[in-house]
Tab-separated table of C-alpha atoms (C1' of nucleotides) and ligand atoms in Angstrom:
chain	number	residue	atom	x	y	z
A	29	MET	CA	0.000	0.000	0.000
A	30	ASN	CA	0.899	3.650	-0.207
A	31	THR	CA	1.887	5.972	2.596
A	32	LEU	CA	-0.248	8.853	3.761
A	33	ALA	CA	2.111	11.349	2.109
A	34	GLU	CA	2.003	9.473	-1.192
A	35	GLU	CA	-1.785	9.424	-1.126
A	36	ASN	CA	-1.930	13.160	-0.496
A	37	TYR	CA	0.417	13.854	-3.389
A	38	LEU	CA	-1.622	11.701	-5.781
A	39	LYS	CA	-4.829	13.393	-4.709
A	40	SER	CA	-3.294	16.843	-5.187
A	41	ILE	CA	-1.940	15.955	-8.610
A	42	TYR	CA	-5.408	14.760	-9.568
A	43	HIS	CA	-7.070	17.995	-8.448
A	44	LEU	CA	-4.498	20.194	-10.187
A	45	SER	CA	-4.776	18.103	-13.371
A	46	LEU	CA	-8.339	19.327	-13.808
A	47	ASN	CA	-7.061	22.814	-14.668
A	48	ALA	CA	-3.835	22.087	-16.501
A	49	GLU	CA	-2.519	19.148	-18.491
A	50	ASN	CA	0.827	18.948	-16.685
A	51	VAL	CA	1.098	19.656	-12.989
A	52	SER	CA	4.177	21.614	-11.907
A	53	THR	CA	6.406	21.177	-8.887
A	54	ASN	CA	5.554	24.639	-7.567
A	55	GLN	CA	1.804	24.123	-7.913
A	56	LEU	CA	2.116	20.994	-5.790
A	57	ALA	CA	4.353	22.713	-3.260
A	58	ALA	CA	1.791	25.500	-2.856
A	59	LEU	CA	-1.187	23.150	-2.523
A	60	LEU	CA	0.567	20.755	-0.152
A	61	ASN	CA	2.144	23.492	1.939
A	62	THR	CA	5.602	22.167	1.446
A	63	LYS	CA	8.788	23.098	-0.418
A	64	ALA	CA	9.554	22.494	-4.076
A	65	SER	CA	12.565	20.365	-3.172
A	66	SER	CA	10.406	18.075	-1.069
A	67	VAL	CA	8.017	17.746	-3.977
A	68	THR	CA	10.797	16.757	-6.337
A	69	ASP	CA	11.855	13.972	-3.983
A	70	MET	CA	8.336	12.618	-3.780
A	71	LEU	CA	7.788	12.861	-7.535
A	72	LYS	CA	10.809	10.630	-8.085
A	73	LYS	CA	9.381	8.124	-5.641
A	74	LEU	CA	5.942	8.121	-7.259
A	75	ALA	CA	7.534	7.831	-10.702
A	76	ASP	CA	9.528	4.798	-9.502
A	77	LYS	CA	6.239	3.242	-8.448
A	78	GLU	CA	4.806	4.077	-11.879
A	79	LEU	CA	1.972	6.085	-10.369
A	80	ILE	CA	2.951	9.251	-12.258
A	81	ASN	CA	4.678	10.194	-15.500
A	82	TYR	CA	7.511	12.481	-14.504
A	83	THR	CA	9.890	14.313	-16.805
A	84	PRO	CA	12.294	16.535	-14.854
A	85	TYR	CA	11.453	20.239	-15.246
A	86	GLN	CA	8.330	19.355	-17.228
A	87	GLY	CA	5.826	18.507	-14.503
A	88	VAL	CA	3.779	15.352	-14.042
A	89	THR	CA	0.617	13.520	-15.022
A	90	LEU	CA	-0.996	10.562	-13.306
A	91	THR	CA	-0.705	7.100	-14.813
A	92	PRO	CA	-3.924	5.044	-14.899
A	93	PRO	CA	-3.026	3.247	-11.643
A	94	GLY	CA	-2.119	6.571	-10.044
A	95	GLU	CA	-5.414	8.101	-11.100
A	96	LYS	CA	-7.321	5.131	-9.767
A	97	ILE	CA	-5.751	5.580	-6.340
A	98	ALA	CA	-6.418	9.326	-6.405
A	99	ILE	CA	-10.085	8.870	-7.288
A	100	ASN	CA	-10.486	6.268	-4.567
A	101	ILE	CA	-9.157	8.698	-1.980
A	102	ILE	CA	-11.499	11.384	-3.241
A	103	ARG	CA	-14.355	8.870	-3.031
A	104	LYS	CA	-13.499	8.218	0.606
A	105	HIS	CA	-13.113	11.902	1.377
A	106	ARG	CA	-16.504	12.805	-0.027
A	107	LEU	CA	-18.356	9.844	1.460
A	108	TRP	CA	-16.998	10.658	4.909
A	109	GLU	CA	-17.975	14.305	4.449
A	110	PHE	CA	-21.471	13.171	3.529
A	111	PHE	CA	-21.587	10.940	6.592
A	112	LEU	CA	-20.450	13.726	8.891
A	113	VAL	CA	-23.086	16.128	7.583
A	114	GLU	CA	-26.018	13.761	7.076
A	115	LYS	CA	-25.569	11.375	9.983
A	116	LEU	CA	-23.644	13.361	12.585
A	117	ASN	CA	-25.186	16.763	11.770
A	118	PHE	CA	-22.001	18.693	11.202
A	119	LYS	CA	-22.239	21.825	9.061
A	120	TRP	CA	-20.752	21.869	5.567
A	121	ASP	CA	-17.954	24.167	6.666
A	122	GLU	CA	-16.854	21.879	9.494
A	123	VAL	CA	-16.119	18.585	7.784
A	124	HIS	CA	-13.182	19.049	5.440
A	125	GLU	CA	-10.352	18.697	7.938
A	126	MET	CA	-11.858	15.585	9.499
A	127	ALA	CA	-12.335	14.034	6.078
A	128	GLU	CA	-8.684	14.775	5.302
A	129	GLU	CA	-7.822	12.260	8.002
A	130	MET	CA	-10.613	9.793	7.348
A	131	GLU	CA	-9.877	9.474	3.626
A	132	HIS	CA	-6.780	7.472	4.563
A	133	ILE	CA	-8.624	4.667	6.365
A	134	SER	CA	-7.553	1.819	4.127
A	135	SER	CA	-10.461	-0.630	3.960
A	136	ASN	CA	-12.435	-0.477	0.719
A	137	GLU	CA	-14.973	-2.912	2.123
A	138	LEU	CA	-15.630	-0.362	4.851
A	139	ILE	CA	-16.158	2.487	2.419
A	140	ASP	CA	-18.413	0.415	0.187
A	141	ARG	CA	-20.589	-0.475	3.163
A	142	LEU	CA	-20.642	3.136	4.294
A	143	ASP	CA	-21.777	4.043	0.768
A	144	ARG	CA	-24.633	1.544	0.987
A	145	PHE	CA	-25.525	2.627	4.532
A	146	MET	CA	-26.071	6.158	3.263
A	147	GLY	CA	-28.015	5.121	0.171
A	148	TYR	CA	-25.304	5.646	-2.447
A	149	PRO	CA	-25.233	9.459	-2.412
A	150	LYS	CA	-24.195	11.094	-5.698
A	151	TYR	CA	-22.871	14.388	-4.318
A	152	ASP	CA	-21.011	15.474	-1.211
A	153	PRO	CA	-22.112	18.380	1.013
A	154	HIS	CA	-20.306	20.859	-1.262
A	155	GLY	CA	-21.924	19.579	-4.439
A	156	ASP	CA	-18.892	17.608	-5.585
A	157	PRO	CA	-19.648	14.270	-7.249
A	158	ILE	CA	-18.879	11.092	-5.285
A	159	PRO	CA	-17.124	8.433	-7.398
A	160	ASP	CA	-18.770	5.001	-7.174
A	161	CYS	CA	-16.840	1.887	-6.176
A	162	ASP	CA	-15.533	1.582	-9.748
A	163	GLY	CA	-14.315	5.177	-9.758
A	164	LYS	CA	-17.053	6.391	-12.103
A	165	PHE	CA	-18.852	9.677	-11.533
A	166	LYS	CA	-20.715	12.338	-13.476
A	167	VAL	CA	-18.830	15.518	-14.186
A	168	HIS	CA	-21.856	17.741	-14.404
A	169	ASP	CA	-21.168	20.911	-16.268
A	170	LEU	CA	-21.274	23.844	-13.845
A	171	LYS	CA	-20.619	27.486	-14.477
A	172	PRO	CA	-19.928	30.295	-12.032
A	173	VAL	CA	-22.770	32.688	-11.283
A	174	SER	CA	-20.505	35.383	-12.705
A	175	ALA	CA	-20.875	33.809	-16.160
A	176	ILE	CA	-24.593	34.429	-16.555
A	177	GLU	CA	-26.489	37.545	-17.597
A	178	ILE	CA	-29.281	39.625	-16.154
A	179	ASN	CA	-32.566	37.717	-15.946
A	180	GLU	CA	-30.894	34.351	-16.387
A	181	SER	CA	-31.341	31.881	-13.556
A	182	GLY	CA	-29.826	28.674	-12.216
A	183	ILE	CA	-29.609	26.265	-9.300
A	184	ILE	CA	-26.676	26.336	-6.907
A	185	CYS	CA	-24.810	23.063	-7.321
A	186	GLY	CA	-21.282	23.649	-6.110
A	187	VAL	CA	-18.501	25.914	-4.901
A	188	ARG	CA	-15.024	26.595	-6.197
A	189	ASP	CA	-13.624	27.761	-2.881
A	190	HIS	CA	-14.054	25.209	-0.073
A	191	SER	CA	-12.721	27.348	2.769
A	192	ALA	CA	-14.764	27.436	5.961
A	193	GLY	CA	-14.997	31.219	5.779
A	194	PHE	CA	-16.532	31.224	2.319
A	195	LEU	CA	-18.949	28.403	3.162
A	196	GLN	CA	-20.076	30.168	6.331
A	197	TYR	CA	-20.682	33.357	4.351
A	198	LEU	CA	-22.807	31.485	1.808
A	199	GLU	CA	-24.741	29.759	4.573
A	200	LYS	CA	-25.536	33.106	6.170
A	201	GLN	CA	-26.791	34.475	2.844
A	202	GLY	CA	-28.862	31.336	2.297
A	203	LEU	CA	-26.837	30.538	-0.812
A	204	THR	CA	-26.688	26.780	-0.270
A	205	ILE	CA	-26.748	23.720	-2.520
A	206	GLY	CA	-30.073	23.285	-4.310
A	207	LYS	CA	-31.249	26.885	-3.998
A	208	LYS	CA	-32.574	28.578	-7.115
A	209	ILE	CA	-31.244	32.035	-7.989
A	210	LYS	CA	-31.934	34.581	-10.724
A	211	VAL	CA	-29.733	37.530	-11.659
A	212	GLU	CA	-31.796	40.630	-11.081
A	213	ASP	CA	-29.117	43.192	-11.777
A	214	ILE	CA	-25.393	43.664	-12.264
A	215	ILE	CA	-23.856	46.804	-10.811
A	216	GLU	CA	-21.806	48.639	-13.430
A	217	PHE	CA	-19.208	49.982	-11.032
A	218	ASP	CA	-17.779	46.747	-9.583
A	219	ARG	CA	-19.820	44.143	-11.473
A	220	SER	CA	-21.261	42.849	-8.223
A	221	MET	CA	-24.508	40.955	-8.734
A	222	ILE	CA	-27.947	41.203	-7.238
A	223	LEU	CA	-29.526	37.785	-6.952
A	224	GLN	CA	-33.201	37.114	-6.556
A	225	MET	CA	-33.963	34.087	-4.408
A	226	GLU	CA	-37.058	32.334	-3.181
A	227	THR	CA	-37.810	34.723	-0.353
A	228	LYS	CA	-35.287	37.491	-0.612
A	229	THR	CA	-32.694	39.294	-2.644
A	230	VAL	CA	-28.964	39.305	-1.938
A	231	GLN	CA	-26.058	41.201	-3.388
A	232	ILE	CA	-22.775	39.384	-3.936
A	233	SER	CA	-19.374	40.606	-5.051
A	234	ARG	CA	-17.790	39.497	-8.309
A	235	GLU	CA	-15.357	37.455	-6.220
A	236	VAL	CA	-18.174	35.507	-4.644
A	237	ALA	CA	-19.965	35.122	-7.987
A	238	ASN	CA	-16.814	33.571	-9.426
A	239	ASN	CA	-16.750	30.934	-6.724
A	240	LEU	CA	-20.385	29.953	-6.648
A	241	LEU	CA	-21.369	27.329	-9.229
A	242	ILE	CA	-24.755	26.695	-10.826
A	243	THR	CA	-26.525	24.593	-13.445
A	244	LEU	CA	-28.968	26.312	-15.748
B	15	MET	CA	-0.741	16.351	19.579
B	16	ASN	CA	0.819	12.935	19.701
B	17	THR	CA	2.022	10.803	16.827
B	18	LEU	CA	0.372	7.570	15.809
B	19	ALA	CA	3.261	5.575	17.276
B	20	GLU	CA	3.049	7.424	20.580
B	21	GLU	CA	-0.680	6.762	20.801
B	22	ASN	CA	-0.164	3.064	20.166
B	23	TYR	CA	2.478	2.857	22.882
B	24	LEU	CA	0.247	4.604	25.419
B	25	LYS	CA	-2.655	2.318	24.575
B	26	SER	CA	-0.450	-0.773	24.913
B	27	ILE	CA	0.946	0.396	28.236
B	28	TYR	CA	-2.594	0.913	29.457
B	29	HIS	CA	-3.700	-2.582	28.447
B	30	LEU	CA	-0.636	-4.234	29.975
B	31	SER	CA	-1.069	-2.213	33.173
B	32	LEU	CA	-4.291	-4.101	33.867
B	33	ASN	CA	-2.305	-7.256	34.609
B	34	ALA	CA	0.842	-5.906	36.208
B	35	GLU	CA	1.722	-2.748	38.085
B	36	ASN	CA	4.834	-1.946	36.059
B	37	VAL	CA	4.963	-2.631	32.336
B	38	SER	CA	8.270	-3.978	31.025
B	39	THR	CA	10.135	-3.164	27.848
B	40	ASN	CA	9.855	-6.731	26.586
B	41	GLN	CA	6.113	-6.914	27.225
B	42	LEU	CA	5.671	-3.827	25.101
B	43	ALA	CA	7.983	-5.099	22.383
B	44	ALA	CA	5.972	-8.325	22.164
B	45	LEU	CA	2.594	-6.583	22.063
B	46	LEU	CA	3.683	-3.929	19.579
B	47	ASN	CA	5.586	-6.330	17.373
B	48	THR	CA	8.787	-4.387	17.617
B	49	LYS	CA	12.214	-4.678	19.228
B	50	ALA	CA	13.116	-3.905	22.819
B	51	SER	CA	15.604	-1.272	21.702
B	52	SER	CA	12.890	0.567	19.782
B	53	VAL	CA	10.696	0.475	22.855
B	54	THR	CA	13.422	1.985	25.008
B	55	ASP	CA	13.759	4.896	22.599
B	56	MET	CA	10.026	5.570	22.664
B	57	LEU	CA	9.825	5.264	26.444
B	58	LYS	CA	12.402	8.025	26.781
B	59	LYS	CA	10.350	10.191	24.468
B	60	LEU	CA	7.103	9.571	26.335
B	61	ALA	CA	8.858	10.184	29.637
B	62	ASP	CA	10.148	13.524	28.311
B	63	LYS	CA	6.566	14.430	27.515
B	64	GLU	CA	5.578	13.359	31.030
B	65	LEU	CA	3.062	10.838	29.754
B	66	ILE	CA	4.758	7.932	31.533
B	67	ASN	CA	6.880	7.362	34.621
B	68	TYR	CA	10.016	5.649	33.418
B	69	THR	CA	12.852	4.309	35.502
B	70	PRO	CA	15.501	2.559	33.376
B	71	TYR	CA	15.392	-1.230	33.835
B	72	GLN	CA	12.310	-0.918	36.049
B	73	GLY	CA	9.480	-0.576	33.552
B	74	VAL	CA	6.858	2.127	33.228
B	75	THR	CA	3.485	3.332	34.451
B	76	LEU	CA	1.208	5.902	32.869
B	77	THR	CA	0.960	9.384	34.372
B	78	PRO	CA	-2.586	10.786	34.713
B	79	PRO	CA	-2.289	12.697	31.413
B	80	GLY	CA	-0.891	9.589	29.731
B	81	GLU	CA	-3.749	7.475	31.031
B	82	LYS	CA	-6.274	10.016	29.850
B	83	ILE	CA	-4.907	9.838	26.318
B	84	ALA	CA	-4.853	6.028	26.421
B	85	ILE	CA	-8.456	5.805	27.572
B	86	ASN	CA	-9.557	8.265	24.897
B	87	ILE	CA	-7.979	6.099	22.211
B	88	ILE	CA	-9.675	3.026	23.638
B	89	ARG	CA	-12.967	4.955	23.646
B	90	LYS	CA	-12.528	5.723	19.971
B	91	HIS	CA	-11.515	2.175	19.146
B	92	ARG	CA	-14.571	0.662	20.808
B	93	LEU	CA	-17.044	3.218	19.475
B	94	TRP	CA	-15.821	2.653	15.925
B	95	GLU	CA	-16.065	-1.113	16.432
B	96	PHE	CA	-19.638	-0.653	17.624
B	97	PHE	CA	-20.381	1.506	14.594
B	98	LEU	CA	-18.926	-1.039	12.182
B	99	VAL	CA	-20.956	-3.887	13.665
B	100	GLU	CA	-24.231	-2.109	14.416
B	101	LYS	CA	-24.457	0.297	11.484
B	102	LEU	CA	-22.399	-1.305	8.741
B	103	ASN	CA	-23.207	-4.919	9.632
B	104	PHE	CA	-19.685	-6.219	9.952
B	105	LYS	CA	-19.188	-9.327	12.065
B	106	TRP	CA	-17.458	-9.071	15.430
B	107	ASP	CA	-14.377	-10.828	14.118
B	108	GLU	CA	-13.929	-8.369	11.231
B	109	VAL	CA	-13.693	-4.996	12.926
B	110	HIS	CA	-10.566	-4.884	15.037
B	111	GLU	CA	-8.046	-4.021	12.337
B	112	MET	CA	-10.214	-1.259	10.915
B	113	ALA	CA	-10.721	0.201	14.392
B	114	GLU	CA	-6.940	0.156	14.888
B	115	GLU	CA	-6.766	2.764	12.137
B	116	MET	CA	-9.914	4.681	13.023
B	117	GLU	CA	-8.972	5.157	16.677
B	118	HIS	CA	-6.371	7.695	15.522
B	119	ILE	CA	-8.845	10.091	13.883
B	120	SER	CA	-8.155	13.100	16.053
B	121	SER	CA	-11.442	14.979	16.457
B	122	ASN	CA	-13.110	14.477	19.830
B	123	GLU	CA	-16.157	16.372	18.638
B	124	LEU	CA	-16.529	13.729	15.949
B	125	ILE	CA	-16.329	10.861	18.388
B	126	ASP	CA	-18.775	12.486	20.803
B	127	ARG	CA	-21.290	12.928	18.004
B	128	LEU	CA	-20.744	9.355	16.875
B	129	ASP	CA	-21.420	8.276	20.446
B	130	ARG	CA	-24.716	10.202	20.473
B	131	PHE	CA	-25.638	8.941	16.984
B	132	MET	CA	-25.422	5.383	18.272
B	133	GLY	CA	-27.290	6.043	21.495
B	134	TYR	CA	-24.336	6.058	23.913
B	135	PRO	CA	-23.565	2.328	23.835
B	136	LYS	CA	-22.006	0.936	27.021
B	137	TYR	CA	-20.193	-2.055	25.528
B	138	ASP	CA	-18.388	-2.788	22.282
B	139	PRO	CA	-19.092	-5.867	20.127
B	140	HIS	CA	-16.702	-7.962	22.231
B	141	GLY	CA	-18.285	-6.988	25.525
B	142	ASP	CA	-15.603	-4.480	26.473
B	143	PRO	CA	-16.835	-1.323	28.205
B	144	ILE	CA	-16.823	1.927	26.229
B	145	PRO	CA	-15.448	4.894	28.217
B	146	ASP	CA	-17.706	7.949	28.141
B	147	CYS	CA	-16.474	11.367	27.021
B	148	ASP	CA	-14.983	11.931	30.477
B	149	GLY	CA	-13.117	8.639	30.381
B	150	LYS	CA	-15.401	6.938	32.905
B	151	PHE	CA	-16.601	3.375	32.457
B	152	LYS	CA	-17.784	0.389	34.481
B	153	VAL	CA	-15.281	-2.387	35.031
B	154	HIS	CA	-17.817	-5.145	35.452
B	155	ASP	CA	-16.423	-8.132	37.193
B	156	LEU	CA	-16.180	-11.040	34.773
B	157	LYS	CA	-14.824	-14.513	35.308
B	158	PRO	CA	-13.807	-17.156	32.797
B	159	VAL	CA	-16.208	-20.032	32.224
B	160	SER	CA	-13.386	-22.258	33.442
B	161	ALA	CA	-13.800	-20.785	36.940
B	162	ILE	CA	-17.309	-22.080	37.579
B	163	GLU	CA	-18.522	-25.484	38.696
B	164	ILE	CA	-20.959	-28.073	37.416
B	165	ASN	CA	-24.556	-26.809	37.472
B	166	GLU	CA	-23.507	-23.194	37.820
B	167	SER	CA	-24.609	-20.859	35.075
B	168	GLY	CA	-23.799	-17.394	33.672
B	169	ILE	CA	-24.233	-15.002	30.786
B	170	ILE	CA	-21.517	-14.518	28.203
B	171	CYS	CA	-20.253	-10.953	28.525
B	172	GLY	CA	-16.780	-10.858	27.075
B	173	VAL	CA	-13.729	-12.590	25.652
B	174	ARG	CA	-10.109	-12.612	26.678
B	175	ASP	CA	-8.749	-13.497	23.264
B	176	HIS	CA	-9.852	-11.089	20.545
B	177	SER	CA	-8.354	-12.950	17.583
B	178	ALA	CA	-10.574	-13.430	14.540
B	179	GLY	CA	-10.090	-17.195	14.692
B	180	PHE	CA	-11.343	-17.471	18.252
B	181	LEU	CA	-14.270	-15.142	17.612
B	182	GLN	CA	-15.293	-17.097	14.529
B	183	TYR	CA	-15.165	-20.334	16.489
B	184	LEU	CA	-17.407	-18.892	19.206
B	185	GLU	CA	-19.815	-17.562	16.602
B	186	LYS	CA	-20.084	-20.990	15.017
B	187	GLN	CA	-20.825	-22.567	18.395
B	188	GLY	CA	-23.385	-19.876	19.129
B	189	LEU	CA	-21.333	-18.711	22.096
B	190	THR	CA	-21.917	-14.992	21.586
B	191	ILE	CA	-22.379	-11.976	23.876
B	192	GLY	CA	-25.595	-12.165	25.896
B	193	LYS	CA	-26.098	-15.913	25.615
B	194	LYS	CA	-26.877	-17.848	28.791
B	195	ILE	CA	-24.862	-20.977	29.512
B	196	LYS	CA	-24.891	-23.620	32.272
B	197	VAL	CA	-22.116	-26.102	33.002
B	198	GLU	CA	-23.609	-29.541	32.543
B	199	ASP	CA	-20.453	-31.554	32.995
B	200	ILE	CA	-16.679	-31.310	33.222
B	201	ILE	CA	-14.683	-34.110	31.630
B	202	GLU	CA	-12.159	-35.545	34.064
B	203	PHE	CA	-9.514	-36.370	31.491
B	204	ASP	CA	-8.823	-32.935	29.989
B	205	ARG	CA	-11.181	-30.761	32.049
B	206	SER	CA	-13.075	-29.769	28.920
B	207	MET	CA	-16.570	-28.502	29.682
B	208	ILE	CA	-19.996	-29.377	28.423
B	209	LEU	CA	-22.194	-26.312	28.286
B	210	GLN	CA	-25.936	-26.351	28.154
B	211	MET	CA	-27.388	-23.524	26.110
B	212	GLU	CA	-30.851	-22.360	25.128
B	213	THR	CA	-31.357	-24.854	22.313
B	214	LYS	CA	-28.345	-27.105	22.370
B	215	THR	CA	-25.330	-28.411	24.190
B	216	VAL	CA	-21.699	-27.726	23.233
B	217	GLN	CA	-18.409	-29.030	24.437
B	218	ILE	CA	-15.482	-26.636	24.805
B	219	SER	CA	-11.849	-27.204	25.667
B	220	ARG	CA	-10.290	-25.829	28.831
B	221	GLU	CA	-8.402	-23.373	26.608
B	222	VAL	CA	-11.668	-21.992	25.237
B	223	ALA	CA	-13.248	-21.921	28.701
B	224	ASN	CA	-10.337	-19.818	29.935
B	225	ASN	CA	-10.950	-17.208	27.283
B	226	LEU	CA	-14.708	-16.920	27.473
B	227	LEU	CA	-15.957	-14.510	30.141
B	228	ILE	CA	-19.272	-14.511	31.977
B	229	THR	CA	-21.225	-12.767	34.734
B	230	LEU	CA	-23.163	-14.897	37.160
C	24	DA	C1'	28.566	-14.701	46.872
C	25	DA	C1'	30.077	-15.802	42.284
C	26	DT	C1'	28.507	-17.017	37.873
C	27	DA	C1'	25.233	-17.560	34.232
C	28	DA	C1'	21.078	-16.121	32.033
C	29	DA	C1'	17.723	-12.816	30.949
C	30	DA	C1'	16.276	-8.206	30.356
C	31	DT	C1'	17.331	-3.745	29.062
C	32	DT	C1'	19.897	0.015	27.238
C	33	DT	C1'	23.363	2.118	24.174
C	34	DA	C1'	25.738	2.702	19.766
C	35	DG	C1'	25.500	3.134	15.181
C	36	DA	C1'	22.624	2.528	10.794
C	37	DT	C1'	18.529	2.969	7.874
C	38	DT	C1'	14.192	4.802	5.704
C	39	DA	C1'	10.508	8.298	4.890
C	40	DG	C1'	9.639	12.824	4.692
C	41	DT	C1'	10.997	17.163	5.259
C	42	DC	C1'	14.081	21.476	5.125
C	43	DT	C1'	17.734	25.277	3.459
C	44	DA	C1'	21.045	26.680	0.325
C	45	DA	C1'	23.377	26.062	-3.895
C	46	DA	C1'	23.423	24.559	-8.659
C	47	DT	C1'	21.082	23.863	-12.878
C	48	DT	C1'	17.616	24.321	-16.381
C	49	DT	C1'	13.926	26.743	-18.626
C	50	DA	C1'	11.426	30.912	-19.686
C	51	DT	C1'	11.294	35.857	-20.279
C	52	DT	C1'	12.777	40.163	-21.889
C	53	DA	C1'	15.607	43.705	-23.290
D	18	DT	C1'	20.326	36.287	-28.786
D	19	DA	C1'	22.428	37.435	-24.510
D	20	DA	C1'	21.260	38.587	-19.960
D	21	DT	C1'	18.048	38.064	-16.320
D	22	DA	C1'	14.438	35.974	-13.800
D	23	DA	C1'	11.800	32.081	-12.499
D	24	DA	C1'	11.289	27.303	-11.827
D	25	DT	C1'	13.238	23.106	-10.639
D	26	DT	C1'	16.593	19.889	-9.065
D	27	DT	C1'	20.643	18.504	-6.283
D	28	DA	C1'	23.406	18.377	-2.079
D	29	DG	C1'	23.574	17.941	2.513
D	30	DA	C1'	21.220	17.986	6.951
D	31	DC	C1'	17.462	16.915	10.312
D	32	DT	C1'	13.604	14.266	12.927
D	33	DA	C1'	10.733	10.197	13.898
D	34	DA	C1'	10.679	5.533	14.107
D	35	DT	C1'	12.723	1.613	13.365
D	36	DC	C1'	16.609	-2.121	13.232
D	37	DT	C1'	21.056	-5.152	14.591
D	38	DA	C1'	24.813	-5.854	17.454
D	39	DA	C1'	27.283	-4.782	21.523
D	40	DA	C1'	27.416	-3.258	26.273
D	41	DT	C1'	25.296	-2.973	30.673
D	42	DT	C1'	22.249	-4.046	34.472
D	43	DT	C1'	19.212	-7.050	36.886
D	44	DT	C1'	17.667	-11.590	38.194
D	45	DA	C1'	18.256	-16.394	38.857
D	46	DT	C1'	21.072	-20.326	39.933
D	47	DT	C1'	24.732	-22.874	41.496
E	327	LIG	MN1	-13.285	18.356	1.547
E	328	LIG	MN1	-16.341	18.243	-0.218
E	329	LIG	MN1	-10.484	-4.181	18.939
E	330	LIG	MN1	-13.376	-4.648	20.920
DNA sequence: AATAAAATTTAGATTAGTCTAAATTTATTA
DNA sequence: TAATAAATTTAGACTAATCTAAATTTTATT
């Protein structure tokens, strides 16, 4: 099996791969809160294990086995987050750090039973898709609120920023997963947006609009 | 916080302390599957942290803070075992290894909520008491089946050996937690015992009788 | 009490993961 | 395209946890 550090590197490479073909040493160092030199060492180790394709100075990609491991860790992370919110009544901004530990519990039998126990949820508390036991999941096509025009509407289905502060802010505004919103106006000056909701109207900055994801 | 290795040492010292005042280096090495020299190194470290009282060559005892940590880990271990059996339908012989990993999940808030979620269970699947969030628990006074006489009876409340093999054997014989048994006969030759149960009669070796615990 | 055996500690290495500082390679820009 | 800046790797060191082999201390046995 793989060490905790190896698993965290694979997971990070997977996440960064969604935005760029090749993942760079510095991107990993920033995400993992470590130094570039430490990253280089680990990349050599993962390349030796054939979990990544590594060309010095050129960044890395996951091999199929490496991707499989990464997706399995993400599956565990999101299922545990779902458990913490749905069964233990934690709030969506409280669960990430705990899930960071729990995702490394090794048993797949355990996670498959947890999945069944919860009724095979498709999305985690932040709207992210939960891979099934074969690693398959829908990548539903979300766009930031900032990408739609006046009078267009959508349903909140995810967030780009997972920080507790941002999630708490959204919670307070009632901007949570599943809520329907419609753009009532866009302020010229700073392009902040006025959103019409079920029972009220809220104004959000461009920054927030960029990090709040919807389906049409 | 403490490392995983430190937590495992404290837990092992706690368990061994139940049978002997001072815990020796070799006892720990045997239980932790490591070498005596490694144990010595760790004992120095734990003594520096004031989690154990260590006198070279004389063995160790836990300090109050050390004991508190040990009991908290045991609480987590047993609550997770209960969860795995009661909620995820694992068998009692399947959960120990998973709980060995899960007991190191750090959040106490998580474990307290898990405790509530399950209705504050008092005993784990093997009959061992689960400490409450203050570390308190009943040490109910059990005796091995081998300690009672012909015609005496009792209720199975625990096991001394927690190995999967032993637990599976008991399961197959129907000798599980809560079952009532009565000693029908003791064979002279090897002191094996014939137990009368609800619907049948089973014969167990002295070895088994020594490891099966009952209340009267 | 002297000697042998057992238990324990010390000495010196090793591995995983990390770090700083220096060297090297790649990318940018004048 | 030559100089400069940025990114990355290499070199050398450190900590935690482990090991083997040797030295020391305690315990048991003549
Ligand atoms: Mn998360
Ligand atoms: Mn999530
Ligand atoms: Mn157990
Ligand atoms: Mn147990």
